[in-house]
Short mmCIF file of N, CA and C in Angstrom, two decimals:
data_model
loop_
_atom_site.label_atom_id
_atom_site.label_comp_id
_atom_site.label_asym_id
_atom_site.label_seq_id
_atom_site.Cartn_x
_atom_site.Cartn_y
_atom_site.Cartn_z
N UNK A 1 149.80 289.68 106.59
CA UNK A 1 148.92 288.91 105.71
C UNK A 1 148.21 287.85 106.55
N UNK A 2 147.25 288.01 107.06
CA UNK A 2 145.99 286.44 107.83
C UNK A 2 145.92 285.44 106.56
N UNK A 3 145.79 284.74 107.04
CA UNK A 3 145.07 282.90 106.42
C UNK A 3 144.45 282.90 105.39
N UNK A 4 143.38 284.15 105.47
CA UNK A 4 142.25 284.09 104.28
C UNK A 4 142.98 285.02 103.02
N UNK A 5 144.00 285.46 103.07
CA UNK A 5 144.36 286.52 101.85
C UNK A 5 144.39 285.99 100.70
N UNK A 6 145.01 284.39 100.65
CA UNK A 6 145.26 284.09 99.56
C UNK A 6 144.36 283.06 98.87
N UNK A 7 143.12 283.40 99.33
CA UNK A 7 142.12 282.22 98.93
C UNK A 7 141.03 282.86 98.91
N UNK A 8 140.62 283.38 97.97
CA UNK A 8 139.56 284.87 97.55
C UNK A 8 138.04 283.89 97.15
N UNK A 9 137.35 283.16 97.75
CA UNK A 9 136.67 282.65 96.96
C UNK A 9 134.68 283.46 97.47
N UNK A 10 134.20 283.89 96.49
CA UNK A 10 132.92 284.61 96.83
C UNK A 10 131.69 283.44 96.88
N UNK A 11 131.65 283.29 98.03
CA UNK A 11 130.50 282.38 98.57
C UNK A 11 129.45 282.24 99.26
N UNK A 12 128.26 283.12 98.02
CA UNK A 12 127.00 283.55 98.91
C UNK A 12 126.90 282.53 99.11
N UNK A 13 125.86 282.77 100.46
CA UNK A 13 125.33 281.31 100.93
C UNK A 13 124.09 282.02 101.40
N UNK A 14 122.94 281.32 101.09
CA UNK A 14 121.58 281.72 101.62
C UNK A 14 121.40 282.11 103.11
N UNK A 15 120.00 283.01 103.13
CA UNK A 15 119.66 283.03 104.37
C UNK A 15 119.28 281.76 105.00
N UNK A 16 119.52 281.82 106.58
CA UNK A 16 119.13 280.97 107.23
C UNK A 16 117.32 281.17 107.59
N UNK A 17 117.14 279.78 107.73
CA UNK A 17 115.86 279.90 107.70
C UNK A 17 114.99 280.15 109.67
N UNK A 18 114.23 280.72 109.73
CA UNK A 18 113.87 280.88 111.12
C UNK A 18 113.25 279.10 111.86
N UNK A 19 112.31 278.57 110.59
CA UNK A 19 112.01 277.34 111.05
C UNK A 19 111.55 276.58 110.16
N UNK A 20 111.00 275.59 110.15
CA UNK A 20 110.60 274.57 108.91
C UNK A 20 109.59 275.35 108.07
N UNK A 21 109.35 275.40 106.59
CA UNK A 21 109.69 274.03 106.14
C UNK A 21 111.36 274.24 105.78
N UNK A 22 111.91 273.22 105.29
CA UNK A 22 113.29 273.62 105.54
C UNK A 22 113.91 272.66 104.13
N UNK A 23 114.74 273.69 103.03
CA UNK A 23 115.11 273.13 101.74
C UNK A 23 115.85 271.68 101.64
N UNK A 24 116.00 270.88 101.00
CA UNK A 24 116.28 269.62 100.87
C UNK A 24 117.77 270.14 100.49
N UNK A 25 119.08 269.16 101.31
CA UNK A 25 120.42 269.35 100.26
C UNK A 25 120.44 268.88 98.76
N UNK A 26 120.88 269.42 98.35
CA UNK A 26 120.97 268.61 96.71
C UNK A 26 121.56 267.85 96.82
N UNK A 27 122.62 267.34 96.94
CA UNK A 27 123.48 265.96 97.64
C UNK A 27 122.74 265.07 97.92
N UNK A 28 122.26 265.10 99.39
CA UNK A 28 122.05 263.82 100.23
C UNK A 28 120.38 263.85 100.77
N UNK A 29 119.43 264.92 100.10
CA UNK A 29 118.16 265.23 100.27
C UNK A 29 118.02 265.24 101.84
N UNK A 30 118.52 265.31 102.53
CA UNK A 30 118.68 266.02 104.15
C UNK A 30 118.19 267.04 104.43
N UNK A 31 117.13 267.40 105.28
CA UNK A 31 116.88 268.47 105.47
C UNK A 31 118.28 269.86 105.73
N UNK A 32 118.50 271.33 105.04
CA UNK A 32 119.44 272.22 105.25
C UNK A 32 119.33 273.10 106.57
N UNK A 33 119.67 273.67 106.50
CA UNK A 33 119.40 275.09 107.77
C UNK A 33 118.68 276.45 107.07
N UNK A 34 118.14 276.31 105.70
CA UNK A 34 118.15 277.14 104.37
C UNK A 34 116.28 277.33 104.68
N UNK A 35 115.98 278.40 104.01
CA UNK A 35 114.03 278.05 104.15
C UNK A 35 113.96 277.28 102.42
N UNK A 36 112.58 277.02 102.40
CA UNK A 36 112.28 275.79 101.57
C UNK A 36 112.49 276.72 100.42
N UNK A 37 112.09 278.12 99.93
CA UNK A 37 111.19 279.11 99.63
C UNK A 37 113.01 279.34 98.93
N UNK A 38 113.94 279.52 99.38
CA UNK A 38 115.38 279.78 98.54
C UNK A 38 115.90 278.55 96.94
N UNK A 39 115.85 280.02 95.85
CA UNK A 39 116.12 278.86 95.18
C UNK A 39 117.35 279.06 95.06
N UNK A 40 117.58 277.75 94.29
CA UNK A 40 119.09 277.71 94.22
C UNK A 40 119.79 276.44 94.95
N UNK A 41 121.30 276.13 94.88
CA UNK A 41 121.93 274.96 95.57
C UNK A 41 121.93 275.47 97.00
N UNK A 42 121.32 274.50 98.04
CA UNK A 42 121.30 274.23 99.15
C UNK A 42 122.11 272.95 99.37
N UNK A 43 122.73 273.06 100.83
CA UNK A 43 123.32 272.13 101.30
C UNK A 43 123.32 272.19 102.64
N UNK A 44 123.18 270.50 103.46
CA UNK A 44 123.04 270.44 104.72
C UNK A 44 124.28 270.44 105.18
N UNK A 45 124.69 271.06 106.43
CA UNK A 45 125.95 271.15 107.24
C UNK A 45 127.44 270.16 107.08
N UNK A 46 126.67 268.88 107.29
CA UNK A 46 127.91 268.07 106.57
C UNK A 46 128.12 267.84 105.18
N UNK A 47 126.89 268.15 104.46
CA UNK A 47 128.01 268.28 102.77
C UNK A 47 128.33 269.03 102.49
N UNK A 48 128.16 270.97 102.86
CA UNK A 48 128.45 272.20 103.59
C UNK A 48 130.00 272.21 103.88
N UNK A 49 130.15 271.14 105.02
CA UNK A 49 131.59 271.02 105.26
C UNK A 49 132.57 270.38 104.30
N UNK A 50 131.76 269.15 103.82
CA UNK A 50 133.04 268.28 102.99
C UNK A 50 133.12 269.39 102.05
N UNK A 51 132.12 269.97 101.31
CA UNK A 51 132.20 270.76 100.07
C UNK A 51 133.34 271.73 100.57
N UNK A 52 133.55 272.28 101.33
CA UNK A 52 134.34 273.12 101.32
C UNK A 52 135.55 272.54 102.11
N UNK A 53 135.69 271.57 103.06
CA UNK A 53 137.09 270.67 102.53
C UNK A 53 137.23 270.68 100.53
N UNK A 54 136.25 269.83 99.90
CA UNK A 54 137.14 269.21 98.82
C UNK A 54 137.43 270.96 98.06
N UNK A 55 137.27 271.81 98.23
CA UNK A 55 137.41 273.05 97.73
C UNK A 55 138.62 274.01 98.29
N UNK A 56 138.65 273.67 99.37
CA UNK A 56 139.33 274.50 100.24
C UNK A 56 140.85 274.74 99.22
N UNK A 57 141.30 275.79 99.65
CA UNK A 57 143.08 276.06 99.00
C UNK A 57 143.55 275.62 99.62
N UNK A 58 144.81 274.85 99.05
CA UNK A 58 145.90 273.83 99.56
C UNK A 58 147.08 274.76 99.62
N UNK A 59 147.86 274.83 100.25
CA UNK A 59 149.27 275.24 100.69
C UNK A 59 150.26 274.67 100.11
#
C-alpha cells in the first residue's frame, strides 16, 4: 500500500498556461501559473500549497 492509497481526493487542476496574460488567484489576486482564458477557481502556488496543507489527510 504507498502514501497516496488512502487519500483518494480528484483534483483537476487547470492547464498551465504557456505565458501571460496569466489568471488572478481567487485568494490573494496574485498572478497563477493558469492562462487568463480558464474559467473556474485558480490559485497561485502558495495558496496552491497552503490549500492543500489545510486539506491534506491527517494520519
Amino acid at each position: 500500500m504507498s502514501d497516496n492509497d488512502y487519500c483518494l481526493i480528484d483534483a483537476t487542476r487547470p492547464p498551465r498556461a504557456d505565458g501571460p496574460p496569466y489568471a488572478e488567484c481567487v485568494l490573494c489576486r496574485e498572478p497563477t501559473e493558469y492562462p487568463e482564458s480558464y474559467k473556474g477557481i485558480t490559485l497561485c502556488p502558495v495558496c496552491e500549497w497552503q490549500e492543500a496543507q489545510r486539506t491534506a489527510c491527517s494520519g
